[in-house]
Short mmCIF file of C-alpha atoms and ligand atoms in Angstrom, two decimals:
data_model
loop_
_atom_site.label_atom_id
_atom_site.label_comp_id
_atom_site.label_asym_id
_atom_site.label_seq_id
_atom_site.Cartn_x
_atom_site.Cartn_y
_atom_site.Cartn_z
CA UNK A 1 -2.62 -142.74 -49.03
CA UNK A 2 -4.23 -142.81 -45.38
CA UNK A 3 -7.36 -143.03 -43.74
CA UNK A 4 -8.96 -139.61 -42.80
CA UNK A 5 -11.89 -139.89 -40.11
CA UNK A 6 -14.25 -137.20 -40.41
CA UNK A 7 -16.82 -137.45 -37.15
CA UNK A 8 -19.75 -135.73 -35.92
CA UNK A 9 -21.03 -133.88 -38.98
CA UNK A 10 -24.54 -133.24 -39.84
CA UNK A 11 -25.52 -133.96 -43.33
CA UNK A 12 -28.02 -131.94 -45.76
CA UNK A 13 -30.85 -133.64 -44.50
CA UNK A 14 -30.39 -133.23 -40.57
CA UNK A 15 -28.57 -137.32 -39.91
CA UNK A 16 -25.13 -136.87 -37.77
CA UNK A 17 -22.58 -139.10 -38.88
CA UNK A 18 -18.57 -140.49 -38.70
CA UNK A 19 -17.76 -140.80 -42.38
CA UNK A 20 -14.18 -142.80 -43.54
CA UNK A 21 -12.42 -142.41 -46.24
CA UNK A 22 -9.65 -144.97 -47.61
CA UNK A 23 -7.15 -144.27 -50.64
CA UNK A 24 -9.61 -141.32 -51.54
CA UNK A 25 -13.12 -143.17 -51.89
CA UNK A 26 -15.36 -142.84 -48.87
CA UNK A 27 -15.65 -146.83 -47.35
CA UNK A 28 -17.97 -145.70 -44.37
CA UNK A 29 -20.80 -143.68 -43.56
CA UNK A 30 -21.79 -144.48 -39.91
CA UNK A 31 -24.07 -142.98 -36.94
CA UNK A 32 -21.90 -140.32 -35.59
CA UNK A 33 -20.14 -141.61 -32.72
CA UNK A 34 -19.60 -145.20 -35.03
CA UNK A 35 -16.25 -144.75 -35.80
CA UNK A 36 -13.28 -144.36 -34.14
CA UNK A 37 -10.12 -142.16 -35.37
CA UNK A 38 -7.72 -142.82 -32.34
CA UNK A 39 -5.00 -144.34 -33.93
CA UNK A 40 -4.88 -141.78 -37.01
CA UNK A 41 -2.55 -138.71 -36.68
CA UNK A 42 -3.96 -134.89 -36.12
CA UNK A 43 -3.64 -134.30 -40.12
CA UNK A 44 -5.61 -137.15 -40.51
CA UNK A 45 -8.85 -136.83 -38.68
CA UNK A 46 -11.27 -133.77 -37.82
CA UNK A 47 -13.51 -133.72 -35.45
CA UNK A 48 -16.78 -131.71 -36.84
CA UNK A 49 -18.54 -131.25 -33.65
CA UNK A 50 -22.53 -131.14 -35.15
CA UNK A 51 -21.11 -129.15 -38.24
CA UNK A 52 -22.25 -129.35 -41.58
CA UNK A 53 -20.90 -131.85 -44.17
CA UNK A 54 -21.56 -132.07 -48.17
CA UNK A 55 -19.74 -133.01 -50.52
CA UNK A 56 -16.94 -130.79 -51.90
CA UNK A 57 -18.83 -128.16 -54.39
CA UNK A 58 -18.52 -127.52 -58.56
CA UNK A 59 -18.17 -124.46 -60.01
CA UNK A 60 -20.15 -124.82 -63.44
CA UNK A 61 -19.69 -121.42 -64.98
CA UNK A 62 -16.60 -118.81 -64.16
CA UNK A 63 -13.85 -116.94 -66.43
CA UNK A 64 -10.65 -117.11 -64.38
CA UNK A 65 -8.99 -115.39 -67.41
CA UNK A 66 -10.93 -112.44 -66.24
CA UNK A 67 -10.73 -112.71 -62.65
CA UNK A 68 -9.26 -109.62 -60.43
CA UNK A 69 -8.72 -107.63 -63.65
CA UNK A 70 -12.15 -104.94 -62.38
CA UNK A 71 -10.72 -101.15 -62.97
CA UNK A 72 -8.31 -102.20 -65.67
CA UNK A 73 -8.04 -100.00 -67.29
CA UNK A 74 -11.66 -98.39 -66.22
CA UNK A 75 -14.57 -99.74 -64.40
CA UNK A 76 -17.39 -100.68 -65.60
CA UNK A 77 -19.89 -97.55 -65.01
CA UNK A 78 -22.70 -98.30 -67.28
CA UNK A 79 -22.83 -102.28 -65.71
CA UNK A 80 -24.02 -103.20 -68.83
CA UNK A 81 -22.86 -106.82 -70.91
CA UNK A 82 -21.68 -104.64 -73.94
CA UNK A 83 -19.25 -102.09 -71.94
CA UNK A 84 -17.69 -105.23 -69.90
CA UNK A 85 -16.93 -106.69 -73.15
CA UNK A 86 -15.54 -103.34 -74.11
CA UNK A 87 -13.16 -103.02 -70.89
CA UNK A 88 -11.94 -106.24 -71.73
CA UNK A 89 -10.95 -105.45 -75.27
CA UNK A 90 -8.87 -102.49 -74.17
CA UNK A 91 -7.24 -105.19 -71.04
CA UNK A 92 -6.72 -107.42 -73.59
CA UNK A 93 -4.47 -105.61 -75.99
CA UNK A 94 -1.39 -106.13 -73.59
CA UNK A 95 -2.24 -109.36 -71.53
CA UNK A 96 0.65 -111.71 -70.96
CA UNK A 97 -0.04 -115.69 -70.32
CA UNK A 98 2.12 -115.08 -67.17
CA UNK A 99 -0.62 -112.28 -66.36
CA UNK A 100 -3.28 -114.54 -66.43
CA UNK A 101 -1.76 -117.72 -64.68
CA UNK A 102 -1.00 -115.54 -61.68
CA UNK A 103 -4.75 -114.29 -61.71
CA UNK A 104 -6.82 -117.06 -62.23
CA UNK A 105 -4.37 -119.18 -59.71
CA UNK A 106 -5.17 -116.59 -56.98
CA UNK A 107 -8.59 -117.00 -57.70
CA UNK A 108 -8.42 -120.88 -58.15
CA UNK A 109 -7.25 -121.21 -54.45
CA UNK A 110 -9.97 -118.71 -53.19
CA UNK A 111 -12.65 -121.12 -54.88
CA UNK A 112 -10.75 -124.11 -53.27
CA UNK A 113 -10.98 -122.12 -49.96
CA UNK A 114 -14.24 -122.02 -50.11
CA UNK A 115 -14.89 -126.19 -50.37
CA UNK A 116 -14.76 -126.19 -54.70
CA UNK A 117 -13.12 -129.13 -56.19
CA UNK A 118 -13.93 -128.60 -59.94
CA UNK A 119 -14.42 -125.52 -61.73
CA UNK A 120 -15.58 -125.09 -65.15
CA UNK A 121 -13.57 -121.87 -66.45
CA UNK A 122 -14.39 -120.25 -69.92
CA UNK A 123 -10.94 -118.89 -71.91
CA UNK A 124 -11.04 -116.18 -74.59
CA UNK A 125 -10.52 -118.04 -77.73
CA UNK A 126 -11.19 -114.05 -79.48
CA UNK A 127 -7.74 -112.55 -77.69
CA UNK A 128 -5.15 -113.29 -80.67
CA UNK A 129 -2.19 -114.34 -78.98
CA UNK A 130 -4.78 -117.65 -77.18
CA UNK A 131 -2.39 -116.98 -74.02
CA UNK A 132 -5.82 -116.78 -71.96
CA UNK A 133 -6.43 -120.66 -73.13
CA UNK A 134 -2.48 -121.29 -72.82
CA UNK A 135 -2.41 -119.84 -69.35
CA UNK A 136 -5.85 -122.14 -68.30
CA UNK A 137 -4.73 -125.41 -69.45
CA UNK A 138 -1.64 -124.80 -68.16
CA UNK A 139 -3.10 -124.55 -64.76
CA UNK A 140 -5.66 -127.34 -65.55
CA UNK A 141 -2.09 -129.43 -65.03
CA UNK A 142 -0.55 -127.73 -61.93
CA UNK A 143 -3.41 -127.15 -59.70
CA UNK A 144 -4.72 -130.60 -60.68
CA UNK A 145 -3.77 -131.85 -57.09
CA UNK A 146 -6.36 -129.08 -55.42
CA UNK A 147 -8.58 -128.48 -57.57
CA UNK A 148 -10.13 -130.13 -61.02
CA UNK A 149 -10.20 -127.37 -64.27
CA UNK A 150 -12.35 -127.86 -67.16
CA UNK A 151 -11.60 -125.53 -69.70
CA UNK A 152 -14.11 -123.92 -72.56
CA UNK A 153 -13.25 -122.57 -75.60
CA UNK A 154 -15.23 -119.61 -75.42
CA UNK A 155 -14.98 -116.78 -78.66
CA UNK A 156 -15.93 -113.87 -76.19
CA UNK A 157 -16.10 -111.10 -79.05
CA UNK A 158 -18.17 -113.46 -81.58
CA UNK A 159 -17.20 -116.24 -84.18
CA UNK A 160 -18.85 -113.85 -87.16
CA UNK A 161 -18.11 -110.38 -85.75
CA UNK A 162 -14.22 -110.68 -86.98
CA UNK A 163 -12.39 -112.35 -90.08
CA UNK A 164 -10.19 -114.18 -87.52
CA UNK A 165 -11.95 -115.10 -85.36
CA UNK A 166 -13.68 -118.45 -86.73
CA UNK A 167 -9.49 -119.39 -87.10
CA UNK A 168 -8.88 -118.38 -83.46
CA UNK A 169 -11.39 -120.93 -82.18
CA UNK A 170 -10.36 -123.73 -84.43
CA UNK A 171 -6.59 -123.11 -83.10
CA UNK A 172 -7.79 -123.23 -79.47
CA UNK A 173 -10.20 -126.74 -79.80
CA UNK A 174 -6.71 -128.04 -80.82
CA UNK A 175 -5.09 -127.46 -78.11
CA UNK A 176 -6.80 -130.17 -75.92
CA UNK A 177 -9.72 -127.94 -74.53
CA UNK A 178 -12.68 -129.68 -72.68
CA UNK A 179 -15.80 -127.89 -74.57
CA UNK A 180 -16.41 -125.33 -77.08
CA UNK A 181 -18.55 -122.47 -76.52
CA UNK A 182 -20.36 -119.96 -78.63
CA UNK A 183 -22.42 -116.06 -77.82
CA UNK A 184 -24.76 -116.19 -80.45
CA UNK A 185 -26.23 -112.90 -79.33
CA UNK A 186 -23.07 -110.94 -80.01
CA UNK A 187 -23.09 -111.78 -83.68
CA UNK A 188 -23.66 -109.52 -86.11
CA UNK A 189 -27.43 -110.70 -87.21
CA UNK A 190 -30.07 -113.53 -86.65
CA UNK A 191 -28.30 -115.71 -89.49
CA UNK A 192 -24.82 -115.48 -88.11
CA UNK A 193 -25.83 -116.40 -84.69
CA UNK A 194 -27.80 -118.90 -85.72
CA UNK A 195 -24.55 -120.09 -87.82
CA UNK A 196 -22.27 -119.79 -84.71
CA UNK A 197 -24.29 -122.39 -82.98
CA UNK A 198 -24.19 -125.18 -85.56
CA UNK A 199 -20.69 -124.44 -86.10
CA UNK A 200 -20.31 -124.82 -82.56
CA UNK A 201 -22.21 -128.32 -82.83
CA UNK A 202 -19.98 -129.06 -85.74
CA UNK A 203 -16.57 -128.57 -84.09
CA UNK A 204 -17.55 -130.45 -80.72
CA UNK A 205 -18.92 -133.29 -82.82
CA UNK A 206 -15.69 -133.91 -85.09
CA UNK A 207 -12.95 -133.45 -81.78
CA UNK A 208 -15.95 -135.16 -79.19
CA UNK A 209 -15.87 -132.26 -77.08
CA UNK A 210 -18.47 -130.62 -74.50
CA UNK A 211 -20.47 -127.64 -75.90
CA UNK A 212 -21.43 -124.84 -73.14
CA UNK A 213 -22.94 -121.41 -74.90
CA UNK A 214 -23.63 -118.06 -73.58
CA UNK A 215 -26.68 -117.61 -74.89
CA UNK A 216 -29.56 -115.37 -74.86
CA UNK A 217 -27.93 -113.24 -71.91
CA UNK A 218 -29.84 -110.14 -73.20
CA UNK A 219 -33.56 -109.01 -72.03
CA UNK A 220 -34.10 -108.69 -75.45
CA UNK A 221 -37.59 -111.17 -75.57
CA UNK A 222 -36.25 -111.31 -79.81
CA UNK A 223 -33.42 -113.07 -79.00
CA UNK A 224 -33.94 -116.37 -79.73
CA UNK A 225 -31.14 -118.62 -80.28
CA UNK A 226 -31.45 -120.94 -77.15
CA UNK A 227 -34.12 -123.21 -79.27
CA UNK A 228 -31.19 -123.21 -82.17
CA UNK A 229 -29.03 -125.08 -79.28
CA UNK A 230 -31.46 -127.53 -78.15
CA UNK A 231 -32.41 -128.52 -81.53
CA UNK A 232 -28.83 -129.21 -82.62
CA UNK A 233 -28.48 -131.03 -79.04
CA UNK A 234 -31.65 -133.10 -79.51
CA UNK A 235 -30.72 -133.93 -83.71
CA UNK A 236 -27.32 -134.87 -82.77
CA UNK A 237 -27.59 -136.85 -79.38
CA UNK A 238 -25.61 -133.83 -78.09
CA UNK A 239 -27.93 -132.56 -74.72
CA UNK A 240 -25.63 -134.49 -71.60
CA UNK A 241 -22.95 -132.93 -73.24
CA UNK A 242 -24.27 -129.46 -73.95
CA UNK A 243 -24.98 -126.64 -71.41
CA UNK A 244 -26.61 -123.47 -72.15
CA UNK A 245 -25.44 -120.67 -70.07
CA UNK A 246 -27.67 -118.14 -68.72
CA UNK A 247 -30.88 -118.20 -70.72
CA UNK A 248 -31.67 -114.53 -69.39
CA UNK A 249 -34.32 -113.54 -72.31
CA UNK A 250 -36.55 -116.70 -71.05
CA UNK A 251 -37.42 -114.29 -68.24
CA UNK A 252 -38.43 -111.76 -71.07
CA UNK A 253 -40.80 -113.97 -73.33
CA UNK A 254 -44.46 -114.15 -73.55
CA UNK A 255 -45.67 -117.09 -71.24
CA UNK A 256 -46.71 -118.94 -74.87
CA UNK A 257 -43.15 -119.03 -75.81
CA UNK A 258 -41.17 -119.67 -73.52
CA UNK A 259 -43.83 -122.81 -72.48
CA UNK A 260 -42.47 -124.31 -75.86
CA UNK A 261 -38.59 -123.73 -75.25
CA UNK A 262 -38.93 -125.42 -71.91
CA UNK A 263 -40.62 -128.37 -73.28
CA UNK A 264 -38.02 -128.68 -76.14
CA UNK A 265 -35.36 -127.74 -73.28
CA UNK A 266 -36.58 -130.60 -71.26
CA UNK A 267 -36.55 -133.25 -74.58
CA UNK A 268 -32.80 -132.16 -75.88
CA UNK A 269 -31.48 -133.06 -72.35
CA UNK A 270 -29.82 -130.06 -71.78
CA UNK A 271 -28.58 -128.36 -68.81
CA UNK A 272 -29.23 -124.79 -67.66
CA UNK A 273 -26.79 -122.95 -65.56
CA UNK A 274 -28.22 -119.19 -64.39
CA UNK A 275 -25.30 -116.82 -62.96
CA UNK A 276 -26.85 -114.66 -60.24
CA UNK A 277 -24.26 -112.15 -59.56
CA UNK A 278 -23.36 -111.20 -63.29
CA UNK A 279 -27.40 -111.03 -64.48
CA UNK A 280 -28.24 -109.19 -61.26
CA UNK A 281 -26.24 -106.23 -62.43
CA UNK A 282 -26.00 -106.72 -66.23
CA UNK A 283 -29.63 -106.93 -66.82
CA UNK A 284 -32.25 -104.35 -67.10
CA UNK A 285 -29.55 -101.87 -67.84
CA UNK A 286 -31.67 -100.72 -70.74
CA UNK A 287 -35.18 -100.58 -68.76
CA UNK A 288 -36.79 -97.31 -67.21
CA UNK A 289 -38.98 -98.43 -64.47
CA UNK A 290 -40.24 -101.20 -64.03
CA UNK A 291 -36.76 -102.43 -64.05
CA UNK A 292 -36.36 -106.21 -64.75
CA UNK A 293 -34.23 -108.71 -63.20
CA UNK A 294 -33.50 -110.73 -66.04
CA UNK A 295 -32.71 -114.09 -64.52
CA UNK A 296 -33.47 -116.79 -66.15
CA UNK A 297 -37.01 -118.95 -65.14
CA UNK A 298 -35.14 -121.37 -62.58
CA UNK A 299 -38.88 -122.52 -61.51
CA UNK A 300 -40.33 -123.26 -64.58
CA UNK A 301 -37.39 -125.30 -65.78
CA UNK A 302 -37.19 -127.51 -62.45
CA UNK A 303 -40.69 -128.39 -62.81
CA UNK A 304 -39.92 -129.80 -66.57
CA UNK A 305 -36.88 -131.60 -64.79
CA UNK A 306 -34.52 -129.53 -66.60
CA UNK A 307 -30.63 -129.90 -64.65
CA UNK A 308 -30.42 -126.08 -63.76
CA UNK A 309 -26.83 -124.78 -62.26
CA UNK A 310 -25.98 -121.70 -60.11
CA UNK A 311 -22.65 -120.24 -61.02
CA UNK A 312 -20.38 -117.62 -59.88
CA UNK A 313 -19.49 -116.50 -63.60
CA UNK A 314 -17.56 -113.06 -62.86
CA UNK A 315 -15.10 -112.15 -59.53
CA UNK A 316 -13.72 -108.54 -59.67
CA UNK A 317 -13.97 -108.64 -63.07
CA UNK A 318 -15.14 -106.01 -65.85
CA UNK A 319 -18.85 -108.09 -65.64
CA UNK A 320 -18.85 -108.00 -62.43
CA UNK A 321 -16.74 -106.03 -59.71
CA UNK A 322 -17.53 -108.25 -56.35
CA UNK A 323 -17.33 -111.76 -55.18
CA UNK A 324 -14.55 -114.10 -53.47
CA UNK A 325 -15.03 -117.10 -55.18
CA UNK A 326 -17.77 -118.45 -52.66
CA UNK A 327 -20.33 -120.38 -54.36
CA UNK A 328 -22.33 -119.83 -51.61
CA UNK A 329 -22.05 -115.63 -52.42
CA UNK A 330 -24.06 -116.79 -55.96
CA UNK A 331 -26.87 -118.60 -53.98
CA UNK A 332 -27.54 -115.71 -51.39
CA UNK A 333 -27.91 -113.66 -54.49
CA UNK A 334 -30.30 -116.22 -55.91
CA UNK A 335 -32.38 -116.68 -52.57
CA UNK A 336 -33.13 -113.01 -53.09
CA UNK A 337 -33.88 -111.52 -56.48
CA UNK A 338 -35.65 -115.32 -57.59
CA UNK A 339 -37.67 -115.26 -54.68
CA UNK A 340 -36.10 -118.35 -53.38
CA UNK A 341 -36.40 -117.16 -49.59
CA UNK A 342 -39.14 -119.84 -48.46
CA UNK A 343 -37.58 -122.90 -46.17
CA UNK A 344 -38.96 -125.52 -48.88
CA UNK A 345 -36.41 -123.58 -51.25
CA UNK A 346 -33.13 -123.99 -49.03
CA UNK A 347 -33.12 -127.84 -50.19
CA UNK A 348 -33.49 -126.41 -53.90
CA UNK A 349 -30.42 -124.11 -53.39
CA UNK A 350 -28.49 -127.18 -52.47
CA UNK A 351 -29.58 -129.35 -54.88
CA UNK A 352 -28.38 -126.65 -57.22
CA UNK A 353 -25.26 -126.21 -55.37
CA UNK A 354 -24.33 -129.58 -55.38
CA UNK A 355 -26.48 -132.64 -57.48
CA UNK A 356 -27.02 -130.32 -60.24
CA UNK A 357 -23.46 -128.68 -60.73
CA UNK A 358 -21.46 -132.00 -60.62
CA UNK A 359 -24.06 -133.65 -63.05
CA UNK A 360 -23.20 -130.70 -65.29
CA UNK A 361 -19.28 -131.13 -64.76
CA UNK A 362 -20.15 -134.95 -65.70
CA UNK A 363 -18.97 -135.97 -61.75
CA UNK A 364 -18.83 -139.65 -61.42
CA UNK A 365 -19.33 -141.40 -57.94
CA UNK A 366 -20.47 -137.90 -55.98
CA UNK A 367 -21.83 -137.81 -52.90
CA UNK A 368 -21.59 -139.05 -49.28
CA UNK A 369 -21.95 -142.45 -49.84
CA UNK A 370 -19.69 -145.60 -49.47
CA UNK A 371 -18.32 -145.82 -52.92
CA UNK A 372 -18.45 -141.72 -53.39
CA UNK A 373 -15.53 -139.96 -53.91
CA UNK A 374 -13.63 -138.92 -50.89
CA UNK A 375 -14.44 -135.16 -51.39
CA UNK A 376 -16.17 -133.34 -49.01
CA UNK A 377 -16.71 -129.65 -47.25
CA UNK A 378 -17.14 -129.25 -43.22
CA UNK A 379 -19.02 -125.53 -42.71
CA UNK A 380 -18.82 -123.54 -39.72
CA UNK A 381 -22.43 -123.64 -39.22
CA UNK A 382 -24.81 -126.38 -38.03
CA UNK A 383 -27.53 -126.72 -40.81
CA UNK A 384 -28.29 -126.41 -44.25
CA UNK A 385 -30.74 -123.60 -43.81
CA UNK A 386 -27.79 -121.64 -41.73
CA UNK A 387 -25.37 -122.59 -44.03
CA UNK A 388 -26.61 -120.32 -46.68
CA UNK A 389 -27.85 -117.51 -43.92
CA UNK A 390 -24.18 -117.19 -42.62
CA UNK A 391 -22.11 -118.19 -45.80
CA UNK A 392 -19.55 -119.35 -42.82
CA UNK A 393 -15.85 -120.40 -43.39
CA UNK A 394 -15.11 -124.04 -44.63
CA UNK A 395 -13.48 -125.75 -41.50
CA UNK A 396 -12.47 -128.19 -43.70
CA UNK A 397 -11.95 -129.33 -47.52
CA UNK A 398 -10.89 -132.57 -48.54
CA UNK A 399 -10.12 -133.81 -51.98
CA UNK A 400 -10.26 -137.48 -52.60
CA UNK A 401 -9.12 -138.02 -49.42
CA UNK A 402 -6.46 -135.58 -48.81
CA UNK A 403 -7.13 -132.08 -47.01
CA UNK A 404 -6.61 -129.07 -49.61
CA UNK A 405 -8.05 -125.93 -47.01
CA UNK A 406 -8.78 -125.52 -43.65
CA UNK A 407 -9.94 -122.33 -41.79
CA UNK A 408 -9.56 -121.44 -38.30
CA UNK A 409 -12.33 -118.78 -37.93
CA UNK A 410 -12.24 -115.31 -36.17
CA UNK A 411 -13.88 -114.47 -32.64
CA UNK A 412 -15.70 -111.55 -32.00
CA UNK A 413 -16.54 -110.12 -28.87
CA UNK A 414 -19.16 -107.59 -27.59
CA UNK A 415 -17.61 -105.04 -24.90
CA UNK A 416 -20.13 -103.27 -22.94
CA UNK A 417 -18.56 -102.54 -19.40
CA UNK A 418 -17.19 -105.10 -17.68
CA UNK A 419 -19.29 -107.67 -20.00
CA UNK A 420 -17.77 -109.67 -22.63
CA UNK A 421 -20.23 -111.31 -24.88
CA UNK A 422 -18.88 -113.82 -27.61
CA UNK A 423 -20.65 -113.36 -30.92
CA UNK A 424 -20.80 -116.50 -33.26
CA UNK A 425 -23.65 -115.30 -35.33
CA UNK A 426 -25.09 -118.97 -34.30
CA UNK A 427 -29.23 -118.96 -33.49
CA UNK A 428 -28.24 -121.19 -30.65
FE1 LIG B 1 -19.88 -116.19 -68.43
#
């Protein structure tokens, strides 16, 4: 493998530099200007101009088994959890492995369009045929080249809510999954959710396997099985391997509460990821007004150092019916209904949308050092406050070294008379 000269980009925090990258691991990191890409061929060197530069983005939390399958065989009208878990039962009864490949690789190259390297994708281990986890780890193997899959075992319709079920997920950790997950508040009472989680704990002990939960993604303040998870992490040395999805009822407790999950949060070790475009439209279905949010408390938990995520989770899917696989689509959503819209919180958002979501994918050697993986997204856009203003097209992606997107953008012009005014959306 080559060189490849990126030069001129601005980094996160405002320095403009020529970065080099040799068999896939960045060597350089220079003033821009430093380095020189003369003898390398066109395919081999881009020229950024000022443009933005991070590295190449994770996507913690999506269900590529589900993704483009919205209005099959209804939409989802009420927008609540329970009727998108509904649709997909009725989708489910006739889904084909070949189905789902042909979905979730569509989407796949959307997210790698967008500068995403890794993506951590739940599977149905509830749909009885397992072609959903099949069809993923399949894919895991021949998109490896673009884009890095980590697949979850995830029993969508409950471990306790059907005789098979506990079977189902057992079949599916053998089949070389990445992490087991669990949806403790779609079991049938307290006890069985409670149950789901250590069995959860149990499996992913005995095969050494990642545990990521849905869990607590109700407004429901009773719901309480998030301090099940971090107790399990904490007794078993589990919490840098364990993730807990969504946390939506934290937004929902009393103040006294929730102060004590955070603190045991914060001593298990475990990660947070919050989904902002599924729990934007799934919660507060069942409120009159004042209607909640139900997001989960993304301030609270960075100020007890807690890792917390920002994933996509749905894309035109029964959960959710928008998106195009832009991680940057979830953090505009955030900005907004978290009241993340101050300047100090643009360097939060990134933190999220970078540090935070490889630490959660367990990325070794990130970043846009020398030594760092050769990885790396140029924006259309000229700063990291812009960045997520615009939500511009990725110029250019690179994976270890090698370039897996590029995007020449549109032009626009203004017409009025004989003046044409070229509209870049720019502030200068
Ligand atoms: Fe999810």
């Amino acid at each position: 493998m080559g060189d490849f000269v990126v030069r001129d980009a601005k980094t996160l925090d405002g320095q403009s530099v020529d970065i080099r990258i040799r068999d896939g691991v960045i060597d350089r990191v220079e003033r821009a200007g430093t380095l020189s890409a003369g003898e390398l061929e066109e395919e081999r060197r881009f020229d950024a101009e000022g443009r933005l530069v991070t590295p190449s983005l994770t996507e913690p939390h999506l269900h590529l088994d589900y993704a483009l399958a919205a209005g099959q065989p209804r939409w989802n009208e009420a927008g609540t959890l329970a009727e998108g878990i509904d649709i997909w039962a009725e989708y489910k009864q006739n889904l084909t492995k070949d189905d789902v490949k042909q979905r979730a690789a569509r989407t796949a190259k959307w997210l790698v369009a967008h500068g995403v390297t890794r993506v951590r994708t739940h599977a149905d281990a509830t749909e009885e045929s397992l072609a959903t986890v099949e069809a993923l780890l399949e894919l895991r193997r021949e998109l490896q080249d673009i884009i890095d899959i980590e697949v979850i075992a995830f029993p969508q319709d409950g471990i306790f809510t059907d005789e098979g079920n506990q079977a189902l997920l057992r079949e599916a950790v053998e089949m070389d999954v990445d992490g087991i997950g669990a949806i403790p508040h779609a079991e049938p009472t307290r006890e069985t959710g409670v149950k789901s989680v250590k069995t959860v704990f149990d499996l992913a002990r005995k095969s050494d396997l990642k545990v990521d939960m849905h869990i607590d993604e109700t407004d429901d303040p009773g719901s309480r099985f998030t301090e099940v998870l971090a107790n399990e992490a904490r007794r078993h040395s589990w919490g840098d391997r364990t993730t807990a999805s969504h946390v939506a009822a934290l937004h929902s407790y009393p103040n006294s509460y929730a102060s004590k999950l955070i603190s045991l949060l914060a001593e298990s070790g475990v990660s947070v990821i919050t989904n902002p475009p599924d729990n934007s439209v799934l919660q507060g279905r069942h409120d009159d007004y004042p209607r909640r949010r139900g997001h989960t408390r993304i301030d609270q938990l960075q100020d007890a150092n807690i890792t917390v995520g920002l994933g996509h989770d749905s894309i035109v899917d029964p959960w959710y019916h928008y998106g195009k696989g832009d991680p940057l689509d979830a953090a505009y959503i955030l900005i907004h209904y978290a009241h993340m819209s101050g300047y100090d919180d643009v360097s939060v958002i990134w933190d999220m949308l970078t540090t935070a979501n490889s630490d959660i994918f367990g990325c070794k050697n990130y970043g846009l050092e020398p030594g760092s993986e050769g990885s790396l997204v140029v924006y259309d856009s000229f700063s990291a406050f812009d960045t997520l203003r615009l939500r511009p097209p990725r110029r250019l992606v690179l994976k270890e070294g090698t370039p897996v997107a590029r995007t020449r953008p549109s032009e626009t012009t203004v017409l009025q008379g004989d003046e044409r005014t070229t509209v870049d959306f720019q502030r200068s």
